[in-house]
Amino acid sequence: MDNVGRVYHYSGGEIPDELRSTITSIRVAPQVEDIPDGTFQGCINLAEVQFAQGGALQLIGDNAFKGCTALKQVSIPPSVTTLGSGAFEGCSNLTDVQFANEGALKVIGVRAFYFVLLYSKLGMTRNSLTQKHNRRRAYLSNPSKAVPPTAAKNAARKITSLPPKVSIPPSVTELGSTAFGGCVRLTNVQFANGGALEVGDLAFAFCTDLQQVSIPPSVTELGWRAFKSCSNLTEVTLLGTGYLAKGFIGRILLGGEAALNKTRIKHLFGPVLRAFPSCPLATIKIQISRELSQCMARLPEECRRSVKGRIHDMHRLELAQDGNVFACFPVIRRSTDDMNVQDTNDQTAASLNRVLRLISFHELKESSILTELAVWKSRIDEAETPVPPEERHEYRVSIPDPAKCLIMEYCGFTDFLEPAIEGN
């Protein structure tokens, strides 16, 4: 290892304790495959970490950079597969964390970016604040046996523990418990829709500036109280078509009154609500089957504008800029931790019903017109003598009822929209 001034050239192994207080910058050699547990822990003046481009680094060990309070920015190399427990815990001035979008990162460990309180900014002694911090950590580890101290909670709001935005790359499969717990300035969490991702218990607990979050279908497990006490979190969006698939919508709309009854609502939202205790949730949005958007896209422009305009005017439905449709459900709160979702007065089900029927109407209308024109033209072409323009209307016929049924069957909506059969 070659130490040049205060820039430390790191080629592996441990570093001398006497250098921990003087190092301000490190350069990790390209051949380094892992940074062992606690290697740079407590390097309070370390402000810059440079990883070699195209390096071999795969593991950043437990507590590797814990307590590096001068560190403000870090870019995790694409070669890293595991970020150990507490890897950057207590880096209380860290304002920019970047993950490679096409990297190999699989695991973000327990407390990887867990906040600590900043002694110098609070006018407290190290010992007194350490006691308060330990009590808060005990609460996050076992909330049933401890109460978070008010002083520590208020103090946490005054510091910057993590950047305002974090993007979890698609390669990550495990997000450890309390991985981003207490990151009080975190306002935006983005989950890339990649492989299966398990979000650990209390992973984003006490992220008090977080206002909304979107959960992609790649999240297969949302841990116990994953977003506990995110005191400004009012909106959750569930992406993917697994919640309200087209066939499922078709079936529930047959139910008429209370189509989205308590049993179905509980099945949809029960596991989700358990992840958001002590959050002021007002709305949960669910993406409706992508097939619905595709059906809309196939409509003529005039019909499509008509459907979109109707959606904007409907209760509990939202049309995104990308064309996806979301069903919006209000959250009913009985107490701080007791939340429920209800389709009050069947407004959501009724709006879904109207949208599907409207799209089906336009599909049937367009299909019927084309079929009618084809039959009309064929009769004119088959006439024994040329048909003059003024007589062509006499060759026009209505579409036979069996043809209407076949068209509806082809379009896939015979289960909830009956054709207008002549004579009925």
CSV table of C-alpha atoms in Angstrom, one decimal:
chain,number,residue,atom,x,y,z
A,1,MET,CA,0.0,0.0,0.0
A,2,ASP,CA,1.3,3.4,-1.0
A,3,ASN,CA,0.2,6.3,1.0
A,4,VAL,CA,0.9,9.6,-0.8
A,5,GLY,CA,0.2,12.6,1.4
A,6,ARG,CA,-3.4,12.3,2.5
A,7,VAL,CA,-4.5,10.4,-0.6
A,8,TYR,CA,-4.4,6.7,0.3
A,9,HIS,CA,-3.8,4.2,-2.4
A,10,TYR,CA,-5.6,1.1,-1.2
A,11,SER,CA,-4.5,-2.3,-2.6
A,12,GLY,CA,-6.3,-4.5,0.0
A,13,GLY,CA,-6.2,-5.6,3.6
A,14,GLU,CA,-6.4,-3.5,6.7
A,15,ILE,CA,-5.1,0.0,7.2
A,16,PRO,CA,-3.0,1.3,10.1
A,17,ASP,CA,-5.1,2.8,12.9
A,18,GLU,CA,-2.9,5.9,13.0
A,19,LEU,CA,-4.0,6.8,9.5
A,20,ARG,CA,-7.7,6.8,10.2
A,21,SER,CA,-7.9,10.4,11.3
A,22,THR,CA,-5.7,11.8,8.5
A,23,ILE,CA,-7.0,10.1,5.3
A,24,THR,CA,-9.1,12.4,3.2
A,25,SER,CA,-9.2,10.5,-0.1
A,26,ILE,CA,-8.7,6.9,-1.1
A,27,ARG,CA,-8.1,5.2,-4.4
A,28,VAL,CA,-9.0,1.6,-4.6
A,29,ALA,CA,-6.7,-0.4,-6.9
A,30,PRO,CA,-8.3,-2.3,-9.8
A,31,GLN,CA,-7.1,-5.7,-8.6
A,32,VAL,CA,-8.9,-5.4,-5.2
A,33,GLU,CA,-11.8,-7.9,-5.0
A,34,ASP,CA,-13.1,-7.1,-1.5
A,35,ILE,CA,-12.9,-4.4,1.1
A,36,PRO,CA,-12.9,-6.3,4.5
A,37,ASP,CA,-15.2,-5.6,7.4
A,38,GLY,CA,-14.5,-2.3,9.1
A,39,THR,CA,-11.6,-1.3,6.9
A,40,PHE,CA,-12.3,2.4,6.8
A,41,GLN,CA,-14.6,2.6,9.8
A,42,GLY,CA,-14.2,5.8,11.7
A,43,CYS,CA,-12.2,7.7,9.1
A,44,ILE,CA,-13.9,10.9,10.0
A,45,ASN,CA,-12.0,13.1,7.5
A,46,LEU,CA,-12.5,10.7,4.5
A,47,ALA,CA,-14.4,12.9,1.9
A,48,GLU,CA,-13.7,11.0,-1.3
A,49,VAL,CA,-13.7,7.4,-2.4
A,50,GLN,CA,-12.4,6.6,-5.9
A,51,PHE,CA,-13.1,3.1,-7.3
A,52,ALA,CA,-11.1,2.0,-10.3
A,53,GLN,CA,-13.0,1.8,-13.6
A,54,GLY,CA,-13.3,-1.8,-14.7
A,55,GLY,CA,-12.0,-3.0,-11.4
A,56,ALA,CA,-12.5,-6.4,-9.8
A,57,LEU,CA,-14.2,-5.2,-6.6
A,58,GLN,CA,-17.1,-7.5,-5.7
A,59,LEU,CA,-17.6,-7.1,-1.9
A,60,ILE,CA,-17.8,-4.0,0.3
A,61,GLY,CA,-17.7,-5.6,3.7
A,62,ASP,CA,-19.7,-5.0,6.9
A,63,ASN,CA,-19.1,-1.5,8.4
A,64,ALA,CA,-16.5,-0.9,5.7
A,65,PHE,CA,-17.1,2.9,5.7
A,66,LYS,CA,-19.2,3.2,8.8
A,67,GLY,CA,-18.9,6.6,10.5
A,68,CYS,CA,-17.2,8.3,7.7
A,69,THR,CA,-19.0,11.6,8.5
A,70,ALA,CA,-17.1,13.7,5.9
A,71,LEU,CA,-18.1,11.5,3.0
A,72,LYS,CA,-20.7,13.2,0.8
A,73,GLN,CA,-20.8,11.2,-2.4
A,74,VAL,CA,-20.2,7.6,-3.5
A,75,SER,CA,-20.7,5.6,-6.7
A,76,ILE,CA,-20.9,1.9,-6.2
A,77,PRO,CA,-19.0,0.2,-9.0
A,78,PRO,CA,-20.9,-2.1,-11.4
A,79,SER,CA,-18.7,-5.1,-10.4
A,80,VAL,CA,-19.9,-5.0,-6.8
A,81,THR,CA,-22.3,-7.8,-5.9
A,82,THR,CA,-22.7,-7.4,-2.2
A,83,LEU,CA,-22.9,-4.3,0.0
A,84,GLY,CA,-22.4,-5.5,3.5
A,85,SER,CA,-24.3,-4.7,6.7
A,86,GLY,CA,-23.7,-1.2,7.9
A,87,ALA,CA,-21.4,-0.5,5.0
A,88,PHE,CA,-22.1,3.2,5.1
A,89,GLU,CA,-24.0,3.4,8.4
A,90,GLY,CA,-23.5,6.8,10.1
A,91,CYS,CA,-22.2,8.6,7.0
A,92,SER,CA,-24.5,11.4,8.0
A,93,ASN,CA,-23.4,13.9,5.3
A,94,LEU,CA,-23.8,11.5,2.4
A,95,THR,CA,-25.9,13.3,-0.1
A,96,ASP,CA,-25.3,11.4,-3.3
A,97,VAL,CA,-25.4,7.6,-3.7
A,98,GLN,CA,-25.3,6.1,-7.2
A,99,PHE,CA,-25.8,2.5,-8.2
A,100,ALA,CA,-24.9,1.3,-11.6
A,101,ASN,CA,-28.1,0.6,-13.4
A,102,GLU,CA,-26.6,-2.4,-15.3
A,103,GLY,CA,-24.3,-3.6,-12.5
A,104,ALA,CA,-24.0,-6.9,-10.7
A,105,LEU,CA,-25.3,-5.7,-7.3
A,106,LYS,CA,-27.5,-8.3,-5.6
A,107,VAL,CA,-27.5,-7.6,-1.9
A,108,ILE,CA,-27.8,-4.3,0.0
A,109,GLY,CA,-27.2,-5.4,3.5
A,110,VAL,CA,-28.9,-4.7,6.8
A,111,ARG,CA,-28.4,-1.0,8.0
A,112,ALA,CA,-26.3,-0.4,4.9
A,113,PHE,CA,-27.3,3.3,4.9
A,114,TYR,CA,-28.8,3.4,8.4
A,115,PHE,CA,-28.7,7.0,9.8
A,116,VAL,CA,-26.9,8.2,13.0
A,117,LEU,CA,-27.2,11.5,14.7
A,118,LEU,CA,-24.6,14.2,14.2
A,119,TYR,CA,-22.9,15.1,17.5
A,120,SER,CA,-21.5,18.5,16.5
A,121,LYS,CA,-24.8,19.8,15.0
A,122,LEU,CA,-26.9,19.1,18.1
A,123,GLY,CA,-24.9,20.7,20.9
A,124,MET,CA,-24.9,17.4,22.8
A,125,THR,CA,-22.1,15.4,24.3
A,126,ARG,CA,-20.9,12.3,22.5
A,127,ASN,CA,-22.0,10.0,25.4
A,128,SER,CA,-25.5,11.5,25.8
A,129,LEU,CA,-26.3,11.4,22.1
A,130,THR,CA,-24.8,7.9,21.8
A,131,GLN,CA,-27.3,6.7,24.4
A,132,LYS,CA,-30.2,8.3,22.6
A,133,HIS,CA,-29.0,6.8,19.3
A,134,ASN,CA,-28.7,3.3,20.8
A,135,ARG,CA,-32.3,3.6,22.2
A,136,ARG,CA,-33.5,4.5,18.7
A,137,ARG,CA,-31.6,1.6,17.2
A,138,ALA,CA,-33.1,-0.7,19.8
A,139,TYR,CA,-36.6,0.6,18.8
A,140,LEU,CA,-36.0,-0.2,15.1
A,141,SER,CA,-34.7,-3.6,15.9
A,142,ASN,CA,-37.5,-4.5,18.4
A,143,PRO,CA,-40.2,-1.9,18.5
A,144,SER,CA,-42.2,-3.9,21.0
A,145,LYS,CA,-39.6,-3.3,23.7
A,146,ALA,CA,-38.6,0.3,23.3
A,147,VAL,CA,-40.1,3.7,22.6
A,148,PRO,CA,-38.2,6.1,20.2
A,149,PRO,CA,-37.0,9.1,22.1
A,150,THR,CA,-38.6,12.4,21.0
A,151,ALA,CA,-35.3,14.3,21.3
A,152,ALA,CA,-33.6,11.9,19.0
A,153,LYS,CA,-36.5,11.8,16.6
A,154,ASN,CA,-36.6,15.6,16.3
A,155,ALA,CA,-32.8,15.8,16.0
A,156,ALA,CA,-32.9,13.4,13.1
A,157,ARG,CA,-35.1,15.8,11.1
A,158,LYS,CA,-32.3,18.5,11.3
A,159,ILE,CA,-29.6,16.5,9.5
A,160,THR,CA,-29.1,15.1,6.0
A,161,SER,CA,-28.6,11.4,6.4
A,162,LEU,CA,-29.0,10.3,2.7
A,163,PRO,CA,-29.6,11.8,-0.7
A,164,PRO,CA,-33.1,12.9,-1.5
A,165,LYS,CA,-33.4,10.3,-4.2
A,166,VAL,CA,-32.4,6.6,-4.3
A,167,SER,CA,-32.8,4.3,-7.3
A,168,ILE,CA,-32.6,0.6,-6.5
A,169,PRO,CA,-31.1,-1.1,-9.6
A,170,PRO,CA,-32.8,-4.0,-11.3
A,171,SER,CA,-30.0,-6.4,-10.3
A,172,VAL,CA,-30.8,-6.2,-6.6
A,173,THR,CA,-32.6,-9.1,-5.1
A,174,GLU,CA,-32.3,-8.4,-1.4
A,175,LEU,CA,-32.7,-5.2,0.5
A,176,GLY,CA,-31.8,-5.8,4.1
A,177,SER,CA,-33.9,-4.7,7.1
A,178,THR,CA,-33.5,-1.0,8.1
A,179,ALA,CA,-31.2,-0.7,5.0
A,180,PHE,CA,-32.4,2.9,4.6
A,181,GLY,CA,-34.0,3.3,8.0
A,182,GLY,CA,-34.1,6.9,9.3
A,183,CYS,CA,-33.0,8.6,6.1
A,184,VAL,CA,-35.0,11.6,7.0
A,185,ARG,CA,-34.3,13.7,3.9
A,186,LEU,CA,-35.1,10.9,1.4
A,187,THR,CA,-38.0,12.1,-0.8
A,188,ASN,CA,-38.0,9.7,-3.7
A,189,VAL,CA,-37.4,5.9,-3.9
A,190,GLN,CA,-37.4,4.3,-7.3
A,191,PHE,CA,-37.4,0.5,-7.7
A,192,ALA,CA,-36.3,-0.7,-11.1
A,193,ASN,CA,-38.5,-3.4,-12.5
A,194,GLY,CA,-36.0,-6.2,-12.7
A,195,GLY,CA,-35.7,-9.6,-11.1
A,196,ALA,CA,-37.5,-10.7,-7.9
A,197,LEU,CA,-36.7,-8.3,-5.0
A,198,GLU,CA,-37.3,-8.8,-1.3
A,199,VAL,CA,-37.6,-5.6,0.7
A,200,GLY,CA,-36.7,-6.3,4.4
A,201,ASP,CA,-38.4,-5.3,7.6
A,202,LEU,CA,-38.3,-1.6,8.4
A,203,ALA,CA,-36.2,-1.0,5.3
A,204,PHE,CA,-37.4,2.6,4.9
A,205,ALA,CA,-38.8,3.2,8.4
A,206,PHE,CA,-38.8,6.8,9.6
A,207,CYS,CA,-38.0,8.3,6.2
A,208,THR,CA,-40.0,11.3,7.2
A,209,ASP,CA,-39.7,13.3,4.0
A,210,LEU,CA,-40.9,10.5,1.7
A,211,GLN,CA,-44.3,11.4,0.2
A,212,GLN,CA,-45.1,8.7,-2.3
A,213,VAL,CA,-43.7,5.4,-3.4
A,214,SER,CA,-44.4,3.1,-6.4
A,215,ILE,CA,-44.0,-0.7,-5.9
A,216,PRO,CA,-43.2,-2.6,-9.1
A,217,PRO,CA,-44.3,-6.2,-9.7
A,218,SER,CA,-40.7,-7.3,-9.2
A,219,VAL,CA,-41.1,-6.7,-5.4
A,220,THR,CA,-42.1,-10.2,-4.3
A,221,GLU,CA,-41.9,-9.5,-0.6
A,222,LEU,CA,-42.6,-6.2,1.2
A,223,GLY,CA,-41.2,-6.6,4.7
A,224,TRP,CA,-42.9,-6.1,8.1
A,225,ARG,CA,-43.4,-2.4,8.6
A,226,ALA,CA,-41.1,-1.6,5.7
A,227,PHE,CA,-42.3,2.0,5.6
A,228,LYS,CA,-43.2,2.5,9.2
A,229,SER,CA,-43.6,6.1,10.5
A,230,CYS,CA,-43.0,7.8,7.1
A,231,SER,CA,-44.9,10.7,8.4
A,232,ASN,CA,-45.5,12.4,5.1
A,233,LEU,CA,-46.2,9.3,3.0
A,234,THR,CA,-49.7,9.7,1.6
A,235,GLU,CA,-49.7,7.8,-1.7
A,236,VAL,CA,-48.7,4.3,-2.7
A,237,THR,CA,-48.9,3.0,-6.3
A,238,LEU,CA,-48.9,-0.7,-7.1
A,239,LEU,CA,-47.5,-1.3,-10.5
A,240,GLY,CA,-47.9,-4.3,-12.7
A,241,THR,CA,-51.0,-6.1,-14.0
A,242,GLY,CA,-51.2,-8.9,-11.4
A,243,TYR,CA,-53.5,-6.9,-9.2
A,244,LEU,CA,-56.3,-6.0,-11.6
A,245,ALA,CA,-55.9,-8.2,-14.7
A,246,LYS,CA,-58.5,-7.8,-17.5
A,247,GLY,CA,-60.1,-11.2,-16.8
A,248,PHE,CA,-60.3,-10.4,-13.1
A,249,ILE,CA,-62.0,-7.1,-13.8
A,250,GLY,CA,-64.4,-8.8,-16.1
A,251,ARG,CA,-65.4,-11.3,-13.4
A,252,ILE,CA,-65.8,-8.8,-10.6
A,253,LEU,CA,-67.9,-6.5,-12.7
A,254,LEU,CA,-70.5,-9.3,-13.0
A,255,GLY,CA,-71.0,-9.0,-9.3
A,256,GLY,CA,-73.1,-5.9,-9.6
A,257,GLU,CA,-73.5,-4.3,-6.2
A,258,ALA,CA,-70.4,-4.5,-4.0
A,259,ALA,CA,-68.4,-5.9,-6.9
A,260,LEU,CA,-65.2,-5.2,-5.0
A,261,ASN,CA,-66.5,-6.6,-1.7
A,262,LYS,CA,-64.6,-6.7,1.6
A,263,THR,CA,-63.1,-10.2,0.9
A,264,ARG,CA,-61.6,-9.1,-2.4
A,265,ILE,CA,-60.4,-5.8,-1.0
A,266,LYS,CA,-58.7,-7.6,1.9
A,267,HIS,CA,-57.1,-10.0,-0.5
A,268,LEU,CA,-55.8,-7.2,-2.6
A,269,PHE,CA,-54.6,-4.8,0.1
A,270,GLY,CA,-54.1,-6.7,3.3
A,271,PRO,CA,-50.4,-7.6,2.8
A,272,VAL,CA,-49.6,-4.1,1.5
A,273,LEU,CA,-51.2,-2.1,4.4
A,274,ARG,CA,-49.1,-4.0,6.9
A,275,ALA,CA,-46.0,-2.4,5.4
A,276,PHE,CA,-47.2,1.2,6.1
A,277,PRO,CA,-48.2,1.5,9.8
A,278,SER,CA,-48.2,5.1,11.2
A,279,CYS,CA,-48.2,6.6,7.7
A,280,PRO,CA,-50.9,9.1,6.8
A,281,LEU,CA,-51.9,7.1,3.7
A,282,ALA,CA,-54.8,8.7,1.8
A,283,THR,CA,-54.8,6.7,-1.4
A,284,ILE,CA,-53.6,3.4,-2.9
A,285,LYS,CA,-53.4,3.2,-6.7
A,286,ILE,CA,-53.4,0.0,-8.6
A,287,GLN,CA,-52.4,-0.3,-12.3
A,288,ILE,CA,-55.1,-1.9,-14.4
A,289,SER,CA,-54.2,-4.6,-16.9
A,290,ARG,CA,-52.0,-3.3,-19.7
A,291,GLU,CA,-54.4,-5.0,-22.1
A,292,LEU,CA,-56.8,-2.2,-21.4
A,293,SER,CA,-54.3,0.4,-22.5
A,294,GLN,CA,-53.6,-1.7,-25.6
A,295,CYS,CA,-57.3,-1.8,-26.4
A,296,MET,CA,-57.5,2.0,-26.1
A,297,ALA,CA,-54.4,2.4,-28.4
A,298,ARG,CA,-56.1,0.3,-31.1
A,299,LEU,CA,-59.1,2.6,-31.2
A,300,PRO,CA,-59.3,5.4,-33.8
A,301,GLU,CA,-57.9,8.7,-32.6
A,302,GLU,CA,-61.4,10.3,-32.2
A,303,CYS,CA,-62.7,7.3,-30.1
A,304,ARG,CA,-59.5,7.3,-28.1
A,305,ARG,CA,-59.8,10.9,-27.2
A,306,SER,CA,-63.4,10.3,-26.2
A,307,VAL,CA,-62.5,7.4,-23.8
A,308,LYS,CA,-59.6,9.4,-22.3
A,309,GLY,CA,-61.9,12.4,-21.7
A,310,ARG,CA,-64.4,10.1,-19.9
A,311,ILE,CA,-61.7,8.6,-17.7
A,312,HIS,CA,-60.6,12.1,-16.6
A,313,ASP,CA,-64.2,12.8,-15.5
A,314,MET,CA,-64.7,9.5,-13.6
A,315,HIS,CA,-64.4,8.9,-9.9
A,316,ARG,CA,-61.4,6.9,-8.6
A,317,LEU,CA,-59.7,6.5,-12.0
A,318,GLU,CA,-56.5,8.1,-13.2
A,319,LEU,CA,-54.9,8.2,-16.6
A,320,ALA,CA,-51.2,8.4,-16.7
A,321,GLN,CA,-49.2,10.2,-19.4
A,322,ASP,CA,-47.9,6.8,-20.7
A,323,GLY,CA,-51.5,5.7,-21.3
A,324,ASN,CA,-51.8,3.3,-18.3
A,325,VAL,CA,-55.0,3.5,-16.2
A,326,PHE,CA,-54.9,3.3,-12.4
A,327,ALA,CA,-57.8,2.5,-10.0
A,328,CYS,CA,-57.6,4.8,-6.9
A,329,PHE,CA,-58.8,3.5,-3.6
A,330,PRO,CA,-59.2,5.7,-0.5
A,331,VAL,CA,-57.6,4.5,2.7
A,332,ILE,CA,-59.9,4.5,5.8
A,333,ARG,CA,-58.1,5.0,9.1
A,334,ARG,CA,-59.5,3.7,12.3
A,335,SER,CA,-56.4,4.4,14.4
A,336,THR,CA,-52.7,5.1,13.9
A,337,ASP,CA,-51.9,1.5,12.8
A,338,ASP,CA,-55.4,0.3,11.8
A,339,MET,CA,-56.0,1.1,8.2
A,340,ASN,CA,-58.5,-0.3,5.7
A,341,VAL,CA,-59.4,0.1,2.1
A,342,GLN,CA,-63.0,0.3,0.9
A,343,ASP,CA,-64.6,0.8,-2.5
A,344,THR,CA,-67.1,3.4,-1.0
A,345,ASN,CA,-70.5,3.2,-2.8
A,346,ASP,CA,-68.8,0.9,-5.4
A,347,GLN,CA,-67.4,4.0,-7.1
A,348,THR,CA,-64.2,2.3,-8.3
A,349,ALA,CA,-66.0,-0.8,-9.6
A,350,ALA,CA,-68.6,1.4,-11.3
A,351,SER,CA,-66.0,3.5,-13.1
A,352,LEU,CA,-64.1,0.4,-14.2
A,353,ASN,CA,-67.3,-1.0,-15.6
A,354,ARG,CA,-68.1,2.2,-17.5
A,355,VAL,CA,-64.6,2.3,-19.1
A,356,LEU,CA,-64.6,-1.3,-20.2
A,357,ARG,CA,-68.1,-0.9,-21.7
A,358,LEU,CA,-67.1,2.3,-23.4
A,359,ILE,CA,-64.0,0.7,-25.0
A,360,SER,CA,-66.0,-2.4,-25.9
A,361,PHE,CA,-68.7,-0.2,-27.5
A,362,HIS,CA,-66.1,1.5,-29.7
A,363,GLU,CA,-64.5,-1.8,-30.6
A,364,LEU,CA,-67.8,-3.3,-31.6
A,365,LYS,CA,-68.8,-0.2,-33.5
A,366,GLU,CA,-65.6,-0.1,-35.5
A,367,SER,CA,-65.7,-3.9,-36.2
A,368,SER,CA,-69.4,-3.7,-37.1
A,369,ILE,CA,-68.8,-0.9,-39.5
A,370,LEU,CA,-66.0,-2.7,-41.3
A,371,THR,CA,-68.0,-5.9,-41.5
A,372,GLU,CA,-71.1,-4.0,-42.8
A,373,LEU,CA,-69.0,-2.2,-45.4
A,374,ALA,CA,-67.5,-5.5,-46.5
A,375,VAL,CA,-70.9,-7.2,-46.9
A,376,TRP,CA,-72.3,-4.1,-48.7
A,377,LYS,CA,-69.5,-4.0,-51.2
A,378,SER,CA,-69.7,-7.7,-51.8
A,379,ARG,CA,-73.4,-7.5,-52.7
A,380,ILE,CA,-72.7,-4.6,-55.1
A,381,ASP,CA,-69.8,-6.5,-56.7
A,382,GLU,CA,-72.0,-9.6,-57.1
A,383,ALA,CA,-74.8,-7.8,-58.8
A,384,GLU,CA,-75.6,-9.1,-62.3
A,385,THR,CA,-75.4,-5.6,-63.7
A,386,PRO,CA,-73.4,-2.5,-62.5
A,387,VAL,CA,-75.2,-0.7,-59.7
A,388,PRO,CA,-75.6,3.0,-60.2
A,389,PRO,CA,-74.5,5.2,-57.3
A,390,GLU,CA,-78.1,6.3,-56.5
A,391,GLU,CA,-79.2,2.7,-56.0
A,392,ARG,CA,-76.3,1.4,-53.9
A,393,HIS,CA,-78.1,2.2,-50.6
A,394,GLU,CA,-80.6,-0.6,-51.5
A,395,TYR,CA,-77.8,-3.2,-51.3
A,396,ARG,CA,-76.8,-2.2,-47.7
A,397,VAL,CA,-77.8,-4.7,-45.0
A,398,SER,CA,-77.5,-4.9,-41.2
A,399,ILE,CA,-75.0,-7.2,-39.7
A,400,PRO,CA,-76.6,-10.5,-38.8
A,401,ASP,CA,-76.9,-11.3,-35.1
A,402,PRO,CA,-74.6,-14.3,-35.2
A,403,ALA,CA,-71.9,-12.1,-36.8
A,404,LYS,CA,-72.3,-9.6,-33.9
A,405,CYS,CA,-71.7,-12.4,-31.4
A,406,LEU,CA,-68.7,-13.6,-33.3
A,407,ILE,CA,-67.2,-10.1,-33.4
A,408,MET,CA,-67.7,-9.7,-29.6
A,409,GLU,CA,-66.2,-13.1,-28.9
A,410,TYR,CA,-63.2,-12.2,-31.1
A,411,CYS,CA,-62.8,-8.9,-29.2
A,412,GLY,CA,-62.9,-10.8,-25.9
A,413,PHE,CA,-65.7,-9.1,-24.0
A,414,THR,CA,-68.7,-11.3,-24.3
A,415,ASP,CA,-68.6,-11.9,-20.5
A,416,PHE,CA,-69.8,-8.5,-19.5
A,417,LEU,CA,-71.3,-6.7,-22.6
A,418,GLU,CA,-74.2,-8.3,-24.4
A,419,PRO,CA,-74.8,-7.6,-28.1
A,420,ALA,CA,-77.9,-5.8,-29.1
A,421,ILE,CA,-79.7,-8.8,-30.7
A,422,GLU,CA,-82.5,-7.7,-33.1
A,423,GLY,CA,-85.9,-8.6,-31.9
A,424,ASN,CA,-84.9,-8.7,-28.2
